[in-house]
mmCIF file of C-alpha atoms and ligand atoms in Angstrom:
data_model
loop_
_atom_site.group_PDB
_atom_site.id
_atom_site.type_symbol
_atom_site.label_atom_id
_atom_site.label_comp_id
_atom_site.label_asym_id
_atom_site.label_seq_id
_atom_site.Cartn_x
_atom_site.Cartn_y
_atom_site.Cartn_z
ATOM 1 C CA MET A 1 -88.509 7.216 92.911
ATOM 2 C CA PHE A 2 -88.168 4.870 89.952
ATOM 3 C CA ASN A 3 -88.738 6.459 86.550
ATOM 4 C CA LEU A 4 -88.995 4.396 83.395
ATOM 5 C CA VAL A 5 -89.182 5.402 79.751
ATOM 6 C CA LEU A 6 -90.943 2.822 77.611
ATOM 7 C CA PHE A 7 -89.534 3.445 74.161
ATOM 8 C CA GLY A 8 -90.318 2.029 70.734
ATOM 9 C CA PRO A 9 -92.062 2.588 67.402
ATOM 10 C CA PRO A 10 -95.846 2.946 66.950
ATOM 11 C CA GLY A 11 -97.481 -0.426 67.645
ATOM 12 C CA SER A 12 -94.531 -1.884 69.555
ATOM 13 C CA GLY A 13 -96.723 -2.402 72.642
ATOM 14 C CA LYS A 14 -95.872 0.614 74.818
ATOM 15 C CA GLY A 15 -99.488 1.222 75.898
ATOM 16 C CA THR A 16 -100.237 -2.474 76.438
ATOM 17 C CA GLN A 17 -97.139 -3.073 78.550
ATOM 18 C CA SER A 18 -97.576 0.194 80.499
ATOM 19 C CA GLU A 19 -100.882 -1.119 81.865
ATOM 20 C CA ASN A 20 -99.182 -4.260 83.222
ATOM 21 C CA ILE A 21 -96.208 -2.333 84.572
ATOM 22 C CA ILE A 22 -98.200 0.313 86.475
ATOM 23 C CA ALA A 23 -100.470 -2.348 87.996
ATOM 24 C CA THR A 24 -97.556 -4.517 89.136
ATOM 25 C CA TYR A 25 -95.137 -1.846 90.330
ATOM 26 C CA LYS A 26 -97.622 0.866 91.431
ATOM 27 C CA LEU A 27 -96.215 3.578 89.197
ATOM 28 C CA GLN A 28 -98.013 6.454 87.474
ATOM 29 C CA HIS A 29 -98.596 6.155 83.734
ATOM 30 C CA ILE A 30 -97.875 9.224 81.613
ATOM 31 C CA SER A 31 -98.792 8.724 77.966
ATOM 32 C CA THR A 32 -98.580 11.838 75.804
ATOM 33 C CA GLY A 33 -100.716 10.095 73.156
ATOM 34 C CA ASP A 34 -103.513 9.500 75.710
ATOM 35 C CA LEU A 35 -103.191 13.049 77.116
ATOM 36 C CA LEU A 36 -103.392 14.520 73.606
ATOM 37 C CA ARG A 37 -106.390 12.351 72.616
ATOM 38 C CA SER A 38 -108.191 13.507 75.748
ATOM 39 C CA GLU A 39 -107.519 17.155 74.774
ATOM 40 C CA VAL A 40 -108.934 16.394 71.304
ATOM 41 C CA THR A 41 -112.063 14.746 72.766
ATOM 42 C CA ASN A 42 -112.615 17.749 75.059
ATOM 43 C CA ARG A 43 -112.124 20.091 72.095
ATOM 44 C CA THR A 44 -109.666 22.293 73.963
ATOM 45 C CA THR A 45 -107.533 24.845 72.084
ATOM 46 C CA LEU A 46 -104.501 22.596 72.592
ATOM 47 C CA GLY A 47 -106.473 19.585 71.346
ATOM 48 C CA LEU A 48 -107.736 21.302 68.202
ATOM 49 C CA GLU A 49 -104.203 22.422 67.355
ATOM 50 C CA ALA A 50 -102.684 18.985 68.100
ATOM 51 C CA LYS A 51 -105.316 17.123 66.049
ATOM 52 C CA LYS A 52 -104.000 18.626 62.806
ATOM 53 C CA PHE A 53 -100.643 16.935 63.402
ATOM 54 C CA MET A 54 -101.970 13.672 64.849
ATOM 55 C CA ASP A 55 -104.367 13.054 61.954
ATOM 56 C CA GLN A 56 -101.412 13.265 59.577
ATOM 57 C CA GLY A 57 -99.148 11.012 61.648
ATOM 58 C CA MET A 58 -96.787 13.882 62.411
ATOM 59 C CA LEU A 59 -95.334 14.797 65.789
ATOM 60 C CA VAL A 60 -97.066 17.590 67.701
ATOM 61 C CA PRO A 61 -94.654 20.540 68.290
ATOM 62 C CA ASP A 62 -92.240 20.071 71.223
ATOM 63 C CA GLU A 63 -93.371 23.146 73.193
ATOM 64 C CA VAL A 64 -96.981 21.890 73.274
ATOM 65 C CA VAL A 65 -96.018 18.417 74.497
ATOM 66 C CA ILE A 66 -93.405 19.630 76.999
ATOM 67 C CA GLY A 67 -95.894 22.101 78.550
ATOM 68 C CA MET A 68 -98.440 19.307 78.892
ATOM 69 C CA ILE A 69 -95.925 16.933 80.551
ATOM 70 C CA SER A 70 -94.784 19.625 82.941
ATOM 71 C CA SER A 71 -98.355 20.175 84.215
ATOM 72 C CA ARG A 72 -98.939 16.426 84.451
ATOM 73 C CA ILE A 73 -95.806 15.918 86.588
ATOM 74 C CA ASP A 74 -96.826 18.841 88.825
ATOM 75 C CA GLU A 75 -100.238 17.227 89.410
ATOM 76 C CA SER A 76 -98.741 13.857 90.336
ATOM 77 C CA GLY A 77 -98.406 14.372 94.092
ATOM 78 C CA ASP A 78 -96.385 11.699 95.912
ATOM 79 C CA ALA A 79 -95.765 9.288 93.072
ATOM 80 C CA ARG A 80 -93.610 6.200 93.586
ATOM 81 C CA GLY A 81 -92.368 6.806 90.074
ATOM 82 C CA PHE A 82 -93.495 7.293 86.478
ATOM 83 C CA VAL A 83 -93.774 5.232 83.339
ATOM 84 C CA PHE A 84 -93.325 7.564 80.369
ATOM 85 C CA ASP A 85 -95.055 6.070 77.318
ATOM 86 C CA GLY A 86 -94.616 7.757 73.946
ATOM 87 C CA PHE A 87 -92.471 10.498 75.486
ATOM 88 C CA PRO A 88 -89.795 11.755 74.926
ATOM 89 C CA ARG A 89 -90.002 11.533 71.147
ATOM 90 C CA THR A 90 -87.346 14.117 70.197
ATOM 91 C CA GLU A 91 -83.995 15.070 71.690
ATOM 92 C CA ALA A 92 -85.485 18.423 72.766
ATOM 93 C CA GLN A 93 -88.158 16.527 74.715
ATOM 94 C CA ALA A 94 -85.532 14.253 76.302
ATOM 95 C CA LEU A 95 -83.520 17.276 77.458
ATOM 96 C CA ALA A 96 -86.653 18.981 78.812
ATOM 97 C CA LEU A 97 -87.654 15.828 80.702
ATOM 98 C CA ASP A 98 -84.227 15.573 82.346
ATOM 99 C CA LYS A 99 -84.602 19.198 83.511
ATOM 100 C CA LEU A 100 -88.155 18.700 84.825
ATOM 101 C CA LEU A 101 -87.136 15.601 86.793
ATOM 102 C CA GLU A 102 -83.989 17.254 88.123
ATOM 103 C CA PHE A 103 -86.207 20.038 89.448
ATOM 104 C CA LYS A 104 -88.175 17.343 91.306
ATOM 105 C CA GLY A 105 -84.913 15.896 92.669
ATOM 106 C CA THR A 106 -85.144 12.743 90.580
ATOM 107 C CA SER A 107 -84.148 11.350 87.155
ATOM 108 C CA ILE A 108 -84.792 8.642 84.560
ATOM 109 C CA ASN A 109 -83.464 5.298 85.842
ATOM 110 C CA LEU A 110 -84.096 3.006 82.902
ATOM 111 C CA VAL A 111 -85.162 3.127 79.238
ATOM 112 C CA LEU A 112 -86.648 -0.090 77.856
ATOM 113 C CA SER A 113 -86.851 -0.107 74.067
ATOM 114 C CA LEU A 114 -89.323 -2.535 72.477
ATOM 115 C CA GLU A 115 -88.099 -3.906 69.167
ATOM 116 C CA VAL A 116 -90.680 -5.108 66.623
ATOM 117 C CA GLU A 117 -90.192 -5.613 62.900
ATOM 118 C CA GLU A 118 -91.984 -3.098 60.648
ATOM 119 C CA GLN A 119 -94.471 -5.428 58.907
ATOM 120 C CA GLN A 120 -95.615 -6.644 62.324
ATOM 121 C CA LEU A 121 -96.146 -3.027 63.516
ATOM 122 C CA ILE A 122 -98.277 -2.196 60.481
ATOM 123 C CA LYS A 123 -100.331 -5.378 60.930
ATOM 124 C CA ARG A 124 -100.972 -4.684 64.630
ATOM 125 C CA LEU A 125 -102.036 -1.065 64.097
ATOM 126 C CA ILE A 126 -104.322 -1.730 61.154
ATOM 127 C CA ASN A 127 -105.903 -4.537 63.188
ATOM 128 C CA ARG A 128 -106.404 -2.180 66.111
ATOM 129 C CA GLY A 129 -107.938 0.382 63.728
ATOM 130 C CA ALA A 130 -110.983 -1.870 63.290
ATOM 131 C CA SER A 131 -112.028 -1.146 66.885
ATOM 132 C CA SER A 132 -109.916 1.722 68.282
ATOM 133 C CA GLY A 133 -111.714 4.610 66.624
ATOM 134 C CA ARG A 134 -108.286 6.257 66.368
ATOM 135 C CA SER A 135 -108.085 8.508 63.326
ATOM 136 C CA ASP A 136 -104.426 7.522 62.794
ATOM 137 C CA ASP A 137 -104.850 3.713 62.658
ATOM 138 C CA ASN A 138 -105.079 3.337 58.871
ATOM 139 C CA GLU A 139 -102.356 2.181 56.492
ATOM 140 C CA GLU A 140 -101.524 5.621 55.074
ATOM 141 C CA VAL A 141 -101.126 7.359 58.452
ATOM 142 C CA VAL A 142 -99.447 4.341 60.107
ATOM 143 C CA THR A 143 -96.755 4.427 57.410
ATOM 144 C CA LYS A 144 -96.225 8.148 58.093
ATOM 145 C CA ARG A 145 -96.001 7.573 61.857
ATOM 146 C CA ILE A 146 -93.303 4.953 61.326
ATOM 147 C CA LYS A 147 -91.383 7.325 59.007
ATOM 148 C CA GLU A 148 -91.632 10.115 61.582
ATOM 149 C CA TYR A 149 -90.362 7.655 64.230
ATOM 150 C CA HIS A 150 -87.238 6.841 62.198
ATOM 151 C CA ALA A 151 -86.546 10.499 61.379
ATOM 152 C CA LYS A 152 -87.117 12.156 64.757
ATOM 153 C CA THR A 153 -87.620 9.635 67.554
ATOM 154 C CA LYS A 154 -85.107 6.833 66.970
ATOM 155 C CA PRO A 155 -82.164 9.205 67.648
ATOM 156 C CA VAL A 156 -83.499 9.626 71.215
ATOM 157 C CA ALA A 157 -82.332 6.029 71.869
ATOM 158 C CA GLY A 158 -78.775 7.280 71.281
ATOM 159 C CA TYR A 159 -79.307 10.028 73.854
ATOM 160 C CA TYR A 160 -80.110 7.431 76.532
ATOM 161 C CA GLU A 161 -77.508 4.933 75.346
ATOM 162 C CA HIS A 162 -74.939 7.668 75.919
ATOM 163 C CA GLN A 163 -76.239 7.935 79.507
ATOM 164 C CA GLY A 164 -75.921 4.144 79.923
ATOM 165 C CA LYS A 165 -79.675 3.762 80.512
ATOM 166 C CA LEU A 166 -80.869 2.037 77.323
ATOM 167 C CA VAL A 167 -81.846 -1.648 77.227
ATOM 168 C CA THR A 168 -83.455 -3.214 74.135
ATOM 169 C CA VAL A 169 -86.108 -5.896 74.532
ATOM 170 C CA ASN A 170 -87.696 -8.195 71.950
ATOM 171 C CA GLY A 171 -91.298 -6.963 71.581
ATOM 172 C CA GLU A 172 -92.435 -9.677 69.149
ATOM 173 C CA LYS A 173 -93.317 -12.309 71.727
ATOM 174 C CA SER A 174 -96.765 -12.628 73.342
ATOM 175 C CA VAL A 175 -97.966 -9.829 75.647
ATOM 176 C CA GLU A 176 -97.269 -12.050 78.697
ATOM 177 C CA ASP A 177 -93.784 -13.114 77.586
ATOM 178 C CA THR A 178 -92.829 -9.542 76.696
ATOM 179 C CA PHE A 179 -93.964 -8.427 80.138
ATOM 180 C CA LYS A 180 -91.698 -11.076 81.709
ATOM 181 C CA LEU A 181 -88.734 -9.746 79.741
ATOM 182 C CA LEU A 182 -89.471 -6.158 80.818
ATOM 183 C CA SER A 183 -90.042 -7.202 84.442
ATOM 184 C CA ALA A 184 -86.648 -8.901 84.594
ATOM 185 C CA HIS A 185 -85.070 -5.476 84.052
ATOM 186 C CA ILE A 186 -87.480 -3.399 86.166
ATOM 187 C CA GLY A 187 -87.092 -5.916 89.011
ATOM 188 C CA GLN A 188 -83.446 -4.912 89.319
ATOM 189 C CA TYR A 189 -84.647 -1.493 90.534
ATOM 190 C CA ILE A 190 -87.928 -2.052 92.410
ATOM 191 C CA SER A 191 -90.210 -4.862 93.530
HETATM 192 P P1 LIG B 1 -99.225 7.620 70.496
HETATM 193 O O1 LIG B 1 -100.581 7.466 71.038
HETATM 194 O O2 LIG B 1 -98.089 7.673 71.415
HETATM 195 O O3 LIG B 1 -99.053 6.498 69.414
HETATM 196 P P2 LIG B 1 -97.819 5.688 68.854
HETATM 197 O O4 LIG B 1 -96.456 5.913 69.387
HETATM 198 O O5 LIG B 1 -97.972 5.882 67.413
HETATM 199 O O6 LIG B 1 -98.034 4.276 69.368
HETATM 200 P P3 LIG B 1 -99.313 3.443 69.591
HETATM 201 O O7 LIG B 1 -100.066 3.935 70.766
HETATM 202 O O8 LIG B 1 -100.039 3.338 68.308
HETATM 203 O O9 LIG B 1 -98.592 2.022 69.889
HETATM 204 P P4 LIG B 1 -98.070 1.399 71.244
HETATM 205 O O10 LIG B 1 -96.596 1.211 71.187
HETATM 206 O O11 LIG B 1 -98.654 2.071 72.439
HETATM 207 O O12 LIG B 1 -98.705 -0.042 71.076
HETATM 208 P P5 LIG B 1 -100.035 -0.664 71.751
HETATM 209 O O13 LIG B 1 -99.706 -1.220 73.086
HETATM 210 O O14 LIG B 1 -101.180 0.252 71.611
HETATM 211 O O15 LIG B 1 -99.160 8.944 69.582
HETATM 212 C C1 LIG B 1 -100.191 9.284 68.677
HETATM 213 C C2 LIG B 1 -99.897 10.636 68.067
HETATM 214 O O16 LIG B 1 -99.890 11.645 69.093
HETATM 215 C C3 LIG B 1 -98.518 10.774 67.393
HETATM 216 O O17 LIG B 1 -98.559 10.337 66.046
HETATM 217 C C4 LIG B 1 -98.263 12.278 67.520
HETATM 218 O O18 LIG B 1 -98.993 12.986 66.559
HETATM 219 C C5 LIG B 1 -98.854 12.597 68.885
HETATM 220 N N1 LIG B 1 -97.866 12.470 69.967
HETATM 221 C C6 LIG B 1 -97.922 11.598 71.030
HETATM 222 N N2 LIG B 1 -96.868 11.768 71.845
HETATM 223 C C7 LIG B 1 -96.112 12.767 71.286
HETATM 224 C C8 LIG B 1 -94.887 13.373 71.648
HETATM 225 N N3 LIG B 1 -94.215 12.988 72.751
HETATM 226 N N4 LIG B 1 -94.397 14.347 70.853
HETATM 227 C C9 LIG B 1 -95.066 14.745 69.750
HETATM 228 N N5 LIG B 1 -96.228 14.199 69.333
HETATM 229 C C10 LIG B 1 -96.756 13.225 70.108
HETATM 230 O O19 LIG B 1 -100.221 -1.934 70.759
HETATM 231 C C11 LIG B 1 -100.635 -1.749 69.423
HETATM 232 C C12 LIG B 1 -101.556 -2.919 69.034
HETATM 233 O O20 LIG B 1 -100.809 -4.129 69.065
HETATM 234 C C13 LIG B 1 -102.741 -3.112 69.990
HETATM 235 O O21 LIG B 1 -103.874 -3.503 69.266
HETATM 236 C C14 LIG B 1 -102.257 -4.246 70.912
HETATM 237 O O22 LIG B 1 -103.314 -5.004 71.417
HETATM 238 C C15 LIG B 1 -101.359 -5.045 69.977
HETATM 239 N N6 LIG B 1 -100.250 -5.683 70.706
HETATM 240 C C16 LIG B 1 -99.506 -5.157 71.710
HETATM 241 N N7 LIG B 1 -98.566 -6.017 72.115
HETATM 242 C C17 LIG B 1 -98.705 -7.129 71.354
HETATM 243 C C18 LIG B 1 -98.019 -8.381 71.300
HETATM 244 N N8 LIG B 1 -96.984 -8.656 72.126
HETATM 245 N N9 LIG B 1 -98.407 -9.281 70.376
HETATM 246 C C19 LIG B 1 -99.449 -9.012 69.534
HETATM 247 N N10 LIG B 1 -100.152 -7.851 69.540
HETATM 248 C C20 LIG B 1 -99.789 -6.928 70.444
HETATM 249 MG MG1 LIG B 2 -99.770 3.872 72.749
#
């Protein structure tokens, strides 16, 4: 298996690039943001609880997200590998993911971290807000999401750097050029 973590702040292009990556390399996409939004849409107990945090740009509690990921991995069948998008976002989540994958006899191979300057992130997300219908794509909540990223998520990069798995990639180029940069690294593992 080949397992990739696509890492980076809100608006860095994780979702956009995941689509290209899963189509090209035939991997399964696991986005905790998408899973949570689907729980919200279906008005499940988990969704109603998570919505309170998401609407404020705060992280949903670790135990909720880890439980959700665990079920998703169990449902995956014979996957060629996973692209984790927006997960792990805390060190506790990173540790839990390592354990879940170890149980499956596999591990994270590579962590690609998309780097985009803050003003550009804000611009992209507010732009997207015009059509996304996402309750967190407005200036006030975007600013909070970026703050939360610096406080709780950025340290996760250090966790993977320590494991020798972290590679940073410029995320400010066009969607196509960014995909080429990411592919150059993924191509060292699978074709
Ligand atoms: P989540 O859905 O994961 O949102 P996020 O990390 O805030 O990131 P986004 O999805 O907004 O950005 P992205 O990096 O995917 O960029 P995209 O490709 O869309 O999380 C939402 C909430 O759920 C969190 O706040 C939290 O409450 C909760 N949550 C989720 N996971 C959690 C977890 N693990 N633990 C706890 N809580 C969790 O691109 C953004 C825009 O830019 C798009 O319009 C796109 O078209 C555009 N764009 C992309 N690439 C380019 C480019 N190269 N040039 C120009 N524009 C571009
Ligand atoms: Mg996303």
